[in-house]
Amino acid sequence: MDILEELKKTRLMVLARGVQKDVLLKVALSVLALMPAENVQAFDSLTTRWTFGAHEPITMYRRKGVRTTGGIEGSSKWVASWLDWFDTESPKLMKELGLNWCHCRFYKGMGWEFEKRDFPNVKRFVDAAHANGVGTLAYIQFMTLYYENMLAEIPNLRDWAARDHEGNMMYYYGGGYYRWVPCISCDEWIDYLVPIMRFAVTEGGFDGVMFDNAFSRHCHCERCQRKFREHLAKLPNAAERFGFDDLRFALIPPDAALDAAEIKDALVQEWLFWRHGQMNDIFAKFRRELKKANPNAVLSCNSQGARNPRGMRGLCVNVPELLKNLDLYIAQNGDYPNYDPAKDQIRGRARILKIYRTMGVPAVALCDNDSSMTPEQEKFYLLPLVEDLVLGGMPTDRTIVSPGADCFYDKAKVERRRPLLKAFNDFVADKRAMLEAKPYEPVKLLFTPQATILSERCHRGLGVAEEICLRRHVPFGYLISRPDELAVPSDTQVIVISDQTCLSDFQRERLVAWAKAGGKMIVTGDSGRCDELNRQHMKNPFKAQLAGLANVVWRDEADAFKGVFDTSWVNKISAPKDCDRLVADLEKVGFTMPYELKNIPEWVMLEARAVGDGYALNFVNYCPSRPMEGIEVVAPGRTVTRTVPFGQNEAAPAIYQLFEVGAK
Ligand SMILES: [Zn+2]
């Protein structure tokens, strides 16, 4: 391994510039220590089954009172006995059902002196889980200071809390007047969490930690103000970006400034970059401290989806950057896969699961409801498990070990799902070789997280290309790039740059070099018209650089959606106005698939894999009430075999079907 090459890939290169080579080597070695450790127990997404681990303490249930996490009636008389049952008995049930990983309550943000009283019970669960082969991560709340408890322990807790622009306390989003939000500039608070985290993976016996709500709000406190100005003072060429050099009196921008479709205000940009950097630094520190305490411990968190730039703006987190510090990612979302014929909207997690897979981070994309599934979802229970399976996520049942009307768990639900889980697991065991094969993703969509955060146009441009590829079954993946980092994966046949207006000089140069070496490329809209900071060039330099190349299609008119494109908690994504043009462009640059697909509805998703010289074509039906009849795969010179569709019941006869295309 070329250590300096590895070093170049990290932000520490900036810090290392200008230092002696031996110092550089030391820095490089410390960077390597931060890379995902090989000794961490590897997650096998084909055999891992995530489930609910009762991650809330009784105090949280009592304080909230209403029905909440896990379907628990918070004020009920039975919470304590249910938790008592859960700590001892639930792991046996998990084992019986083949469910083998979860996160469990440990620290909710109420003060460790208070919460550690519950630790003997928590330890009882951890021990019972391990005795039944169930791995456990310690739940640590990142975004809350429960001041009612915590002030007794930390008298200066107010200094740890975030303030709005008027100096008022900031509260947990979505309500919770008893939950202050911590200020992520407060080192004292971070240092408070570190020994708690270390305890979890030493005496606590946990296999790792899971920071929940790993994001923050935009704090306007004096400390953030001071630190932000210190950051601004170090920026080169301030006058060129901000109009003047002296930024000593700049104020943190108001939250409303984050709502602009195109963020061109340099101060707002810099504020976002700085906040994102703070979060990355905090998790890099957590990583160092965790691995020092227990090199095998898993570092994980639950944050926003990697394709939710509004969330990344508003909650101070750049997810693809954050992922670099993690062993496992939890991305809770409302996207239970389905298809709405009335709106012609497909809802699913293909985007995020593909991105996490591309980044090499195993992911639990929790898509179910907190406490229960609707009867409609229950009919298609296997659908999200199958979607996880084919896209590399961890199949998850988060609602099976939750109480029934008058019992610790709903026996009827368990008995209904038990044979389905068994059928699912048998299927995975049978098809393991195919499911382990490399994804076939010859078409790469350029995804620059920074561009999608700063530019709604870039976000939508990428989104419409994703949607067209999904609906037209184009085997696509991602070319994920930072303004100073772009490496084209070796399996790339075509790069699609879909109205990506924000490209750095470096990105353009790399892409142009690739095209000049014969790489096929489709560019639409006004891609490259601005730099990575959304600053406009007089003429589009990218277009001029690519002019005359026969292997490049440039189309001025960008693709667009018919209506809504919203990728927040629940995706709302309308159909594209025109799917044909991009497909025609792929033909124009000479891209052909080694098989021909016929009669595949747009709501059926294809996940293709290369198996030796052949292909495994996995079709997932987002509208399982409709059978998948008439699908045909034609591949002259190759054998094509199809499995019988894998379904659940008469209501969902065909959730999944596999076609195997043999070698030539
Ligand atoms: Zn602050």
XYZ file of C-alpha atoms and ligand atoms in Angstrom:
665
model
C 0.000 0.000 0.000
C 1.314 3.431 -0.909
C 0.980 5.295 2.345
C 1.341 8.706 0.749
C -1.385 7.865 -1.725
C -3.617 6.892 1.142
C -2.735 10.087 2.893
C -3.688 12.149 -0.117
C -7.161 10.806 0.192
C -7.634 12.356 3.573
C -8.229 15.857 4.707
C -5.114 15.629 6.871
C -3.113 16.259 3.717
C -4.031 19.898 4.129
C -2.561 19.900 7.615
C 0.493 18.022 6.460
C 1.442 20.371 3.628
C 4.868 21.859 4.017
C 6.122 19.513 6.719
C 9.093 17.185 6.496
C 8.665 13.809 4.868
C 9.324 11.840 8.069
C 6.654 13.893 9.820
C 4.410 13.171 6.868
C 5.038 9.474 7.314
C 4.078 9.670 10.964
C 0.902 11.493 10.068
C 0.262 8.874 7.399
C 0.593 6.093 9.929
C -1.793 7.826 12.278
C -4.234 8.201 9.388
C -3.999 4.502 8.654
C -4.856 3.882 12.292
C -8.083 5.771 11.677
C -9.094 3.793 8.631
C -11.793 1.160 9.210
C -9.992 -1.410 11.288
C -9.705 -4.847 9.786
C -9.935 -6.447 13.194
C -13.458 -5.166 13.729
C -15.828 -8.045 13.488
C -17.009 -7.798 9.904
C -20.731 -7.538 9.361
C -22.036 -10.031 6.874
C -25.152 -8.419 5.503
C -26.372 -11.787 4.238
C -26.473 -13.338 7.699
C -27.018 -10.279 9.895
C -30.647 -9.708 10.893
C -31.211 -6.453 12.745
C -34.001 -6.151 15.267
C -35.453 -3.982 18.010
C -33.392 -3.909 21.211
C -35.545 -1.775 23.559
C -33.216 1.204 23.355
C -35.140 3.580 25.638
C -34.834 3.700 29.445
C -37.965 3.697 31.551
C -37.373 7.342 32.490
C -37.788 8.343 28.861
C -41.050 6.406 28.599
C -42.345 7.926 31.825
C -41.270 11.435 30.880
C -42.932 11.249 27.502
C -46.046 9.462 28.745
C -47.603 8.726 25.365
C -47.184 5.717 23.100
C -43.691 5.888 21.701
C -40.621 3.846 20.675
C -41.368 0.153 20.269
C -45.104 0.714 20.594
C -44.784 1.218 24.340
C -47.441 3.187 26.171
C -45.068 5.426 28.130
C -47.245 6.099 31.158
C -48.598 2.558 31.407
C -48.342 0.446 34.507
C -46.620 -2.342 32.614
C -43.517 -0.634 31.176
C -41.253 -1.756 34.026
C -42.333 -5.381 33.856
C -42.089 -5.345 30.067
C -38.507 -4.041 30.245
C -37.750 -6.651 32.889
C -39.065 -9.343 30.551
C -37.158 -7.850 27.659
C -33.824 -7.825 29.478
C -33.992 -11.525 30.295
C -36.296 -13.240 27.849
C -36.280 -11.391 24.538
C -32.834 -12.644 23.403
C -34.136 -16.214 23.462
C -36.943 -15.192 21.140
C -34.499 -13.339 18.901
C -32.323 -16.411 18.628
C -35.295 -18.604 17.857
C -36.258 -16.273 14.994
C -32.718 -15.895 13.653
C -32.462 -12.214 14.612
C -28.889 -11.543 15.687
C -28.055 -7.833 16.094
C -29.650 -4.834 17.777
C -28.874 -1.652 19.667
C -29.929 -1.510 23.288
C -30.481 1.242 25.855
C -27.393 2.569 27.578
C -27.202 6.366 27.713
C -30.143 8.602 26.799
C -28.607 11.957 27.690
C -29.956 12.220 31.245
C -26.638 12.291 33.091
C -24.477 9.230 33.591
C -24.669 9.257 37.408
C -28.429 8.914 37.064
C -28.513 6.478 34.170
C -25.890 4.099 35.488
C -28.385 2.993 38.140
C -30.099 1.101 35.343
C -26.837 -0.433 34.191
C -27.202 -3.772 36.076
C -30.421 -4.363 34.082
C -28.763 -3.294 30.865
C -25.888 -5.680 31.562
C -28.396 -8.450 32.148
C -29.694 -7.850 28.620
C -26.202 -7.702 27.101
C -25.230 -10.972 28.762
C -28.470 -12.659 27.745
C -28.039 -11.369 24.201
C -24.506 -12.715 23.952
C -25.562 -16.042 25.432
C -28.034 -16.272 22.543
C -25.657 -15.163 19.822
C -27.099 -11.658 19.536
C -24.659 -8.760 19.069
C -25.482 -5.494 20.830
C -24.509 -1.877 20.329
C -24.856 0.585 23.188
C -27.362 3.312 22.363
C -25.926 6.748 23.134
C -28.081 9.783 22.494
C -26.099 12.531 20.759
C -28.607 15.336 20.495
C -30.152 15.799 23.916
C -29.420 17.143 27.360
C -32.349 16.140 29.593
C -31.786 19.119 31.879
C -34.375 18.112 34.489
C -32.175 15.201 35.522
C -28.840 16.413 34.370
C -28.633 19.803 36.076
C -28.278 18.045 39.427
C -25.168 16.361 38.094
C -23.771 19.133 35.887
C -24.545 22.511 37.503
C -23.105 24.426 34.526
C -25.185 22.437 32.004
C -26.492 25.668 30.494
C -23.009 26.266 29.125
C -23.239 23.004 27.192
C -26.531 23.872 25.516
C -27.105 25.379 22.084
C -28.696 28.835 21.666
C -30.746 30.290 18.874
C -29.880 33.643 17.286
C -31.730 35.475 20.081
C -29.819 33.634 22.775
C -32.694 31.331 23.752
C -32.208 27.677 24.604
C -32.681 25.362 21.627
C -34.866 22.325 22.027
C -34.912 18.929 20.413
C -36.508 19.167 16.985
C -40.099 18.063 16.721
C -41.014 19.056 20.289
C -39.611 17.980 23.635
C -39.541 21.059 25.889
C -37.519 19.048 28.408
C -34.732 18.271 25.943
C -32.079 20.917 25.398
C -29.891 20.466 22.373
C -26.155 20.379 23.093
C -23.749 22.783 21.411
C -21.274 20.745 19.357
C -18.563 23.365 19.969
C -18.624 22.459 23.656
C -15.532 20.317 24.224
C -16.560 19.702 27.819
C -19.699 17.898 26.626
C -17.800 15.786 24.085
C -15.238 14.911 26.754
C -18.121 13.914 29.034
C -19.400 11.418 26.456
C -16.030 9.783 25.790
C -15.649 7.825 29.076
C -19.315 6.790 28.882
C -18.672 5.413 25.405
C -15.461 3.708 26.535
C -17.240 2.133 29.499
C -19.819 0.645 27.124
C -17.198 -1.342 25.218
C -15.084 -2.351 28.227
C -16.897 -3.191 31.473
C -20.223 -2.685 29.709
C -19.569 -5.697 27.511
C -21.171 -4.164 24.412
C -19.892 -4.980 20.925
C -19.854 -1.312 20.027
C -21.775 1.922 20.287
C -24.517 3.574 18.268
C -24.857 7.350 18.556
C -28.459 8.207 17.853
C -29.404 11.476 16.152
C -25.827 12.152 15.127
C -26.473 15.688 13.986
C -27.040 19.054 15.542
C -28.857 22.323 15.210
C -27.330 25.630 14.209
C -26.117 27.059 17.485
C -25.553 30.802 17.789
C -23.869 30.833 21.189
C -20.868 33.012 21.989
C -18.547 30.002 21.839
C -19.702 29.001 18.348
C -19.507 32.628 17.275
C -15.917 32.941 18.534
C -14.753 29.637 17.067
C -16.403 30.371 13.729
C -14.648 33.741 13.523
C -11.353 32.044 14.344
C -12.015 29.695 11.438
C -12.882 32.596 9.126
C -9.665 34.383 10.065
C -7.642 31.483 8.648
C -9.321 31.497 5.219
C -7.168 32.614 2.295
C -8.421 35.177 -0.243
C -11.292 36.326 1.955
C -11.850 39.488 -0.065
C -12.437 37.501 -3.236
C -15.143 35.394 -1.617
C -16.711 37.710 0.943
C -16.000 41.110 -0.576
C -13.742 42.178 2.289
C -10.864 40.773 4.310
C -11.754 41.611 7.865
C -14.270 39.009 9.107
C -13.815 39.711 12.813
C -17.363 41.001 13.158
C -19.175 38.461 10.975
C -22.203 36.830 12.602
C -23.380 33.262 12.227
C -26.041 33.363 9.482
C -29.692 32.952 10.477
C -31.322 29.573 9.807
C -33.495 31.110 7.081
C -30.357 31.671 4.991
C -30.065 27.892 4.680
C -33.351 27.700 2.803
C -32.076 29.203 -0.449
C -32.331 26.794 -3.358
C -28.834 27.781 -4.453
C -26.496 28.642 -1.606
C -24.164 31.253 -3.087
C -23.661 33.365 0.043
C -20.032 32.614 0.938
C -20.584 33.075 4.664
C -23.459 30.585 4.668
C -21.325 28.131 2.706
C -18.419 28.504 5.076
C -20.681 28.130 8.093
C -22.001 24.832 6.674
C -18.532 23.527 5.821
C -17.279 24.434 9.271
C -20.200 22.791 11.078
C -19.830 19.652 8.931
C -16.133 19.619 9.767
C -16.912 19.865 13.483
C -19.136 16.796 13.290
C -16.463 14.882 11.368
C -13.840 15.859 13.948
C -16.077 14.737 16.812
C -16.624 11.328 15.236
C -12.938 11.000 14.388
C -12.264 11.582 18.077
C -14.919 9.072 19.095
C -13.279 6.600 16.755
C -9.809 7.107 18.213
C -11.050 6.842 21.777
C -13.270 3.860 21.112
C -10.558 1.843 19.367
C -8.091 2.659 22.119
C -10.531 1.232 24.638
C -11.443 -1.807 22.542
C -10.011 -2.253 19.029
C -12.827 -4.624 18.111
C -15.622 -2.284 19.115
C -17.970 -1.084 16.378
C -18.530 2.658 15.904
C -21.921 3.405 14.470
C -24.441 6.207 14.359
C -27.912 7.067 13.137
C -28.064 10.255 11.096
C -29.592 11.595 7.908
C -29.841 9.801 4.574
C -26.909 10.348 2.211
C -29.313 11.751 -0.390
C -31.050 14.221 1.889
C -29.182 17.508 1.401
C -31.863 19.573 3.155
C -31.286 17.466 6.242
C -27.540 17.802 5.825
C -27.888 21.584 5.660
C -30.328 21.992 8.503
C -28.803 19.465 10.864
C -25.101 20.206 10.381
C -23.933 16.914 8.928
C -22.337 15.869 5.651
C -23.270 12.205 5.687
C -20.817 10.828 3.085
C -17.962 12.514 4.986
C -19.231 11.269 8.344
C -19.373 7.706 7.000
C -15.588 7.667 6.692
C -15.295 7.391 10.468
C -17.840 4.611 10.902
C -17.864 0.815 10.903
C -21.627 0.647 10.475
C -24.309 3.149 9.575
C -27.878 3.323 10.779
C -30.054 5.442 8.510
C -33.527 5.601 9.964
C -36.086 6.736 7.407
C -39.750 6.513 6.522
C -39.251 4.850 3.182
C -41.158 1.644 3.453
C -40.845 0.471 -0.156
C -44.002 0.749 -2.208
C -45.547 2.099 -5.375
C -48.423 4.562 -5.488
C -50.206 4.094 -8.836
C -52.378 7.199 -8.384
C -49.330 9.444 -8.106
C -46.990 7.221 -10.112
C -44.464 7.458 -7.285
C -42.025 4.715 -6.368
C -40.710 4.762 -2.843
C -37.663 2.788 -1.871
C -34.112 2.863 -0.574
C -32.123 1.935 -3.673
C -30.344 5.299 -3.734
C -29.034 5.279 -0.184
C -28.267 1.565 -0.039
C -26.212 1.787 -3.229
C -24.291 4.775 -1.860
C -23.460 3.057 1.441
C -22.408 -0.051 -0.455
C -20.213 2.025 -2.770
C -18.570 3.611 0.267
C -17.990 0.207 1.832
C -20.007 0.927 4.972
C -22.484 -1.751 6.031
C -25.845 -0.141 6.625
C -29.072 -0.662 8.495
C -31.573 1.495 6.635
C -34.412 1.270 9.142
C -37.473 1.846 7.055
C -40.237 0.616 9.271
C -42.339 2.539 11.713
C -41.226 2.925 15.291
C -43.786 0.642 16.758
C -45.905 -1.144 14.226
C -46.543 -1.671 10.574
C -49.783 -0.888 8.827
C -51.929 -3.860 7.711
C -50.954 -3.002 4.144
C -47.238 -3.129 5.032
C -47.751 -6.373 6.941
C -49.118 -7.946 3.761
C -45.808 -7.148 2.085
C -43.629 -7.873 5.108
C -40.873 -9.477 3.054
C -40.522 -6.588 0.622
C -38.103 -4.386 2.657
C -36.114 -7.448 3.699
C -35.693 -8.414 0.055
C -34.838 -4.843 -0.911
C -32.129 -4.826 1.766
C -30.855 -8.181 0.676
C -30.317 -7.392 -2.988
C -28.832 -3.934 -2.331
C -26.407 -4.939 0.408
C -28.292 -3.567 3.429
C -28.894 -5.473 6.651
C -32.337 -7.118 6.536
C -34.242 -5.711 9.492
C -37.361 -6.543 11.453
C -37.715 -3.815 13.997
C -41.257 -4.512 15.098
C -41.414 -8.210 15.833
C -40.331 -8.105 19.483
C -42.795 -5.463 20.596
C -45.713 -5.933 22.972
C -49.164 -7.131 21.998
C -52.427 -5.874 23.434
C -52.052 -7.822 26.673
C -48.702 -9.588 26.516
C -44.967 -8.941 26.371
C -44.888 -9.721 22.677
C -47.525 -10.291 20.039
C -47.548 -14.056 19.634
C -49.861 -13.963 16.609
C -47.501 -11.574 14.842
C -44.495 -13.724 15.661
C -46.213 -16.861 14.400
C -47.299 -15.074 11.227
C -43.780 -13.871 10.489
C -41.839 -16.920 11.669
C -42.346 -19.020 8.496
C -41.697 -15.956 6.335
C -38.377 -15.308 8.051
C -37.490 -18.959 7.659
C -38.349 -18.932 3.960
C -36.318 -15.752 3.562
C -33.290 -17.224 5.355
C -33.519 -20.474 3.383
C -33.625 -18.480 0.183
C -30.535 -16.475 1.181
C -28.636 -19.639 2.055
C -29.606 -21.183 -1.267
C -28.621 -18.130 -3.341
C -25.633 -17.033 -1.320
C -23.115 -17.314 -4.165
C -25.198 -15.071 -6.374
C -25.952 -12.574 -3.607
C -22.254 -12.242 -2.847
C -21.363 -11.530 -6.468
C -20.149 -8.092 -7.469
C -22.844 -5.573 -8.403
C -22.992 -4.899 -12.133
C -23.008 -1.093 -12.275
C -21.294 -0.044 -15.518
C -23.162 3.287 -15.663
C -21.929 5.695 -13.002
C -23.829 8.792 -11.967
C -21.566 11.581 -10.745
C -22.506 12.410 -7.146
C -20.741 15.298 -5.443
C -22.215 15.585 -1.958
C -20.994 19.170 -1.604
C -22.710 20.168 -4.845
C -26.021 18.619 -3.806
C -25.815 20.422 -0.458
C -25.134 23.829 -2.028
C -27.316 23.489 -5.101
C -30.893 22.298 -5.412
C -30.286 22.130 -9.143
C -27.430 19.634 -8.702
C -29.553 17.654 -6.248
C -32.455 17.448 -8.682
C -30.142 16.782 -11.634
C -28.719 13.723 -9.935
C -32.156 12.723 -8.666
C -33.769 12.632 -12.086
C -30.930 10.551 -13.538
C -31.329 8.096 -10.633
C -35.062 7.894 -11.209
C -34.702 7.309 -14.952
C -32.129 4.571 -14.372
C -34.336 2.920 -11.761
C -37.442 3.036 -13.928
C -35.657 1.949 -17.090
C -33.573 -0.725 -15.373
C -30.236 0.767 -16.350
C -27.545 -0.908 -14.208
C -26.176 2.143 -12.416
C -23.925 2.985 -9.513
C -22.265 6.117 -8.242
C -19.043 7.952 -8.896
C -18.783 9.743 -5.553
C -16.492 12.734 -5.699
C -15.300 15.614 -3.579
C -14.106 18.832 -5.213
C -10.516 17.669 -4.595
C -11.014 13.942 -5.084
C -12.287 11.974 -8.066
C -11.306 8.403 -8.875
C -13.252 6.611 -11.600
C -13.976 3.000 -10.561
C -12.417 0.409 -12.851
C -15.767 -1.152 -13.835
C -17.089 2.138 -15.250
C -18.313 2.122 -18.855
C -20.271 5.373 -18.945
C -20.217 8.417 -16.669
C -23.458 10.403 -16.521
C -23.168 14.009 -15.390
C -26.751 15.099 -15.051
C -27.063 18.875 -14.803
C -24.255 19.078 -12.264
C -23.707 22.812 -12.446
C -21.141 22.849 -9.612
C -17.835 21.257 -10.601
C -14.377 22.200 -9.401
C -11.487 22.755 -11.816
C -10.001 19.525 -10.479
C -13.174 17.531 -11.111
C -13.519 18.907 -14.638
C -9.890 18.128 -15.423
C -10.204 14.562 -14.190
C -13.425 14.009 -16.115
C -12.053 15.560 -19.288
C -8.925 13.407 -19.041
C -11.112 10.338 -18.716
C -13.189 11.317 -21.753
C -10.087 12.127 -23.814
C -8.771 8.659 -23.012
C -11.916 7.274 -24.673
C -14.269 7.033 -21.687
C -17.943 7.273 -22.608
C -19.715 10.226 -21.070
C -23.157 11.836 -21.093
C -23.416 15.408 -19.891
C -26.694 17.262 -19.615
C -27.946 20.731 -18.786
C -25.387 23.313 -17.799
C -22.991 20.952 -16.024
C -19.754 22.672 -15.062
C -21.132 26.191 -15.457
C -20.124 27.029 -11.875
C -17.227 26.058 -9.668
C -17.486 23.979 -6.498
C -18.651 27.066 -4.590
C -21.501 27.677 -7.025
C -19.691 30.653 -8.623
C -20.536 31.142 -12.266
C -18.013 31.133 -15.109
C -18.744 33.526 -17.965
C -18.869 30.679 -20.484
C -19.274 27.034 -19.635
C -15.659 25.791 -19.595
C -16.655 22.136 -19.386
C -18.580 22.249 -22.636
C -15.605 23.748 -24.430
C -13.242 21.174 -22.935
C -15.393 18.270 -24.152
C -16.235 19.701 -27.579
C -15.555 17.412 -30.519
C -15.174 14.190 -28.555
C -17.112 11.427 -30.333
C -17.516 9.403 -27.160
C -19.260 12.268 -25.350
C -22.915 13.233 -25.708
C -23.664 16.749 -24.524
C -27.357 17.604 -24.258
C -28.212 21.176 -23.249
C -31.698 20.354 -22.116
C -31.576 18.725 -18.696
C -33.960 15.993 -17.649
C -36.662 17.012 -15.198
C -39.366 15.620 -12.950
C -43.061 16.026 -13.690
C -43.580 17.314 -10.171
C -42.255 16.831 -6.673
C -38.747 15.683 -5.798
C -38.349 15.484 -2.046
C -35.838 13.166 -0.431
C -36.276 13.884 3.243
C -37.657 11.535 5.943
C -40.085 10.047 3.443
C -39.183 10.228 -0.237
C -41.757 11.839 -2.502
C -40.457 11.482 -6.023
C -42.617 11.988 -9.089
C -41.953 10.372 -12.445
C -39.494 12.066 -14.819
C -41.025 13.996 -17.702
C -39.081 11.962 -20.212
C -37.119 8.788 -19.537
C -36.357 8.097 -23.191
C -33.741 10.738 -23.875
C -31.194 9.509 -21.372
C -31.723 5.926 -22.517
C -31.205 7.105 -26.122
C -28.047 8.952 -25.062
C -26.687 5.732 -23.601
C -27.214 4.091 -26.974
C -25.571 7.035 -28.735
C -22.363 6.636 -26.757
C -22.410 2.940 -27.609
C -23.443 1.485 -24.280
C -25.247 -1.810 -24.563
C -26.287 -4.289 -21.929
C -25.335 -7.940 -22.433
C -29.027 -8.872 -22.233
C -32.312 -7.422 -23.425
C -35.195 -6.799 -21.037
C -38.850 -6.989 -22.063
C -42.144 -6.183 -20.342
C -40.710 -4.943 -17.075
C -42.955 -2.402 -15.361
C -41.291 0.745 -14.033
C -42.218 -0.172 -10.463
C -40.138 -3.328 -10.665
C -36.541 -2.590 -9.658
C -33.606 -4.427 -11.195
C -30.434 -5.086 -9.266
C -27.918 -6.746 -11.561
C -24.818 -8.659 -10.513
C -21.945 -10.056 -12.521
C -21.471 -13.735 -11.748
C -18.349 -14.905 -13.535
C -19.040 -14.118 -17.180
C -22.761 -14.253 -16.602
C -25.295 -12.109 -14.773
C -27.812 -12.478 -11.996
C -30.784 -10.185 -12.541
C -32.729 -9.584 -9.351
C -36.167 -8.089 -9.865
C -37.888 -6.562 -6.834
C -41.565 -5.700 -7.153
C -42.466 -2.433 -5.407
C -46.123 -3.107 -6.142
C -46.421 -6.704 -4.885
C -50.190 -6.829 -5.206
C -49.579 -6.923 -8.947
C -47.969 -10.096 -10.237
C -44.740 -9.910 -12.225
C -46.015 -11.690 -15.304
C -44.496 -11.613 -18.696
C -41.020 -10.447 -17.769
C -38.594 -11.631 -20.379
C -34.827 -11.601 -20.548
C -33.255 -12.323 -23.922
C -29.524 -12.913 -24.318
C -28.462 -14.478 -27.650
C -25.716 -17.022 -27.175
C -26.360 -17.312 -23.451
C -28.674 -19.458 -21.405
C -31.400 -17.686 -19.455
C -33.033 -19.428 -16.516
C -35.680 -17.985 -14.278
C -36.753 -18.893 -10.783
C -40.356 -19.074 -9.724
C -41.303 -15.679 -8.247
C -40.756 -15.516 -4.504
C -43.823 -14.166 -2.781
C -45.560 -14.034 0.558
C -49.224 -14.923 0.106
C -52.101 -14.412 -2.346
C -51.971 -10.677 -1.648
C -48.318 -10.546 -2.619
C -47.655 -13.424 -4.997
C -44.466 -12.000 -6.463
C -42.108 -9.842 -4.444
C -38.951 -11.078 -6.063
C -37.801 -12.968 -9.117
C -34.341 -13.991 -10.228
C -33.149 -14.473 -13.790
C -29.762 -16.036 -14.321
C -27.996 -15.169 -17.562
C -25.258 -17.678 -18.340
C -21.771 -17.079 -19.667
C -21.288 -16.698 -23.391
Zn -22.717 26.837 20.336
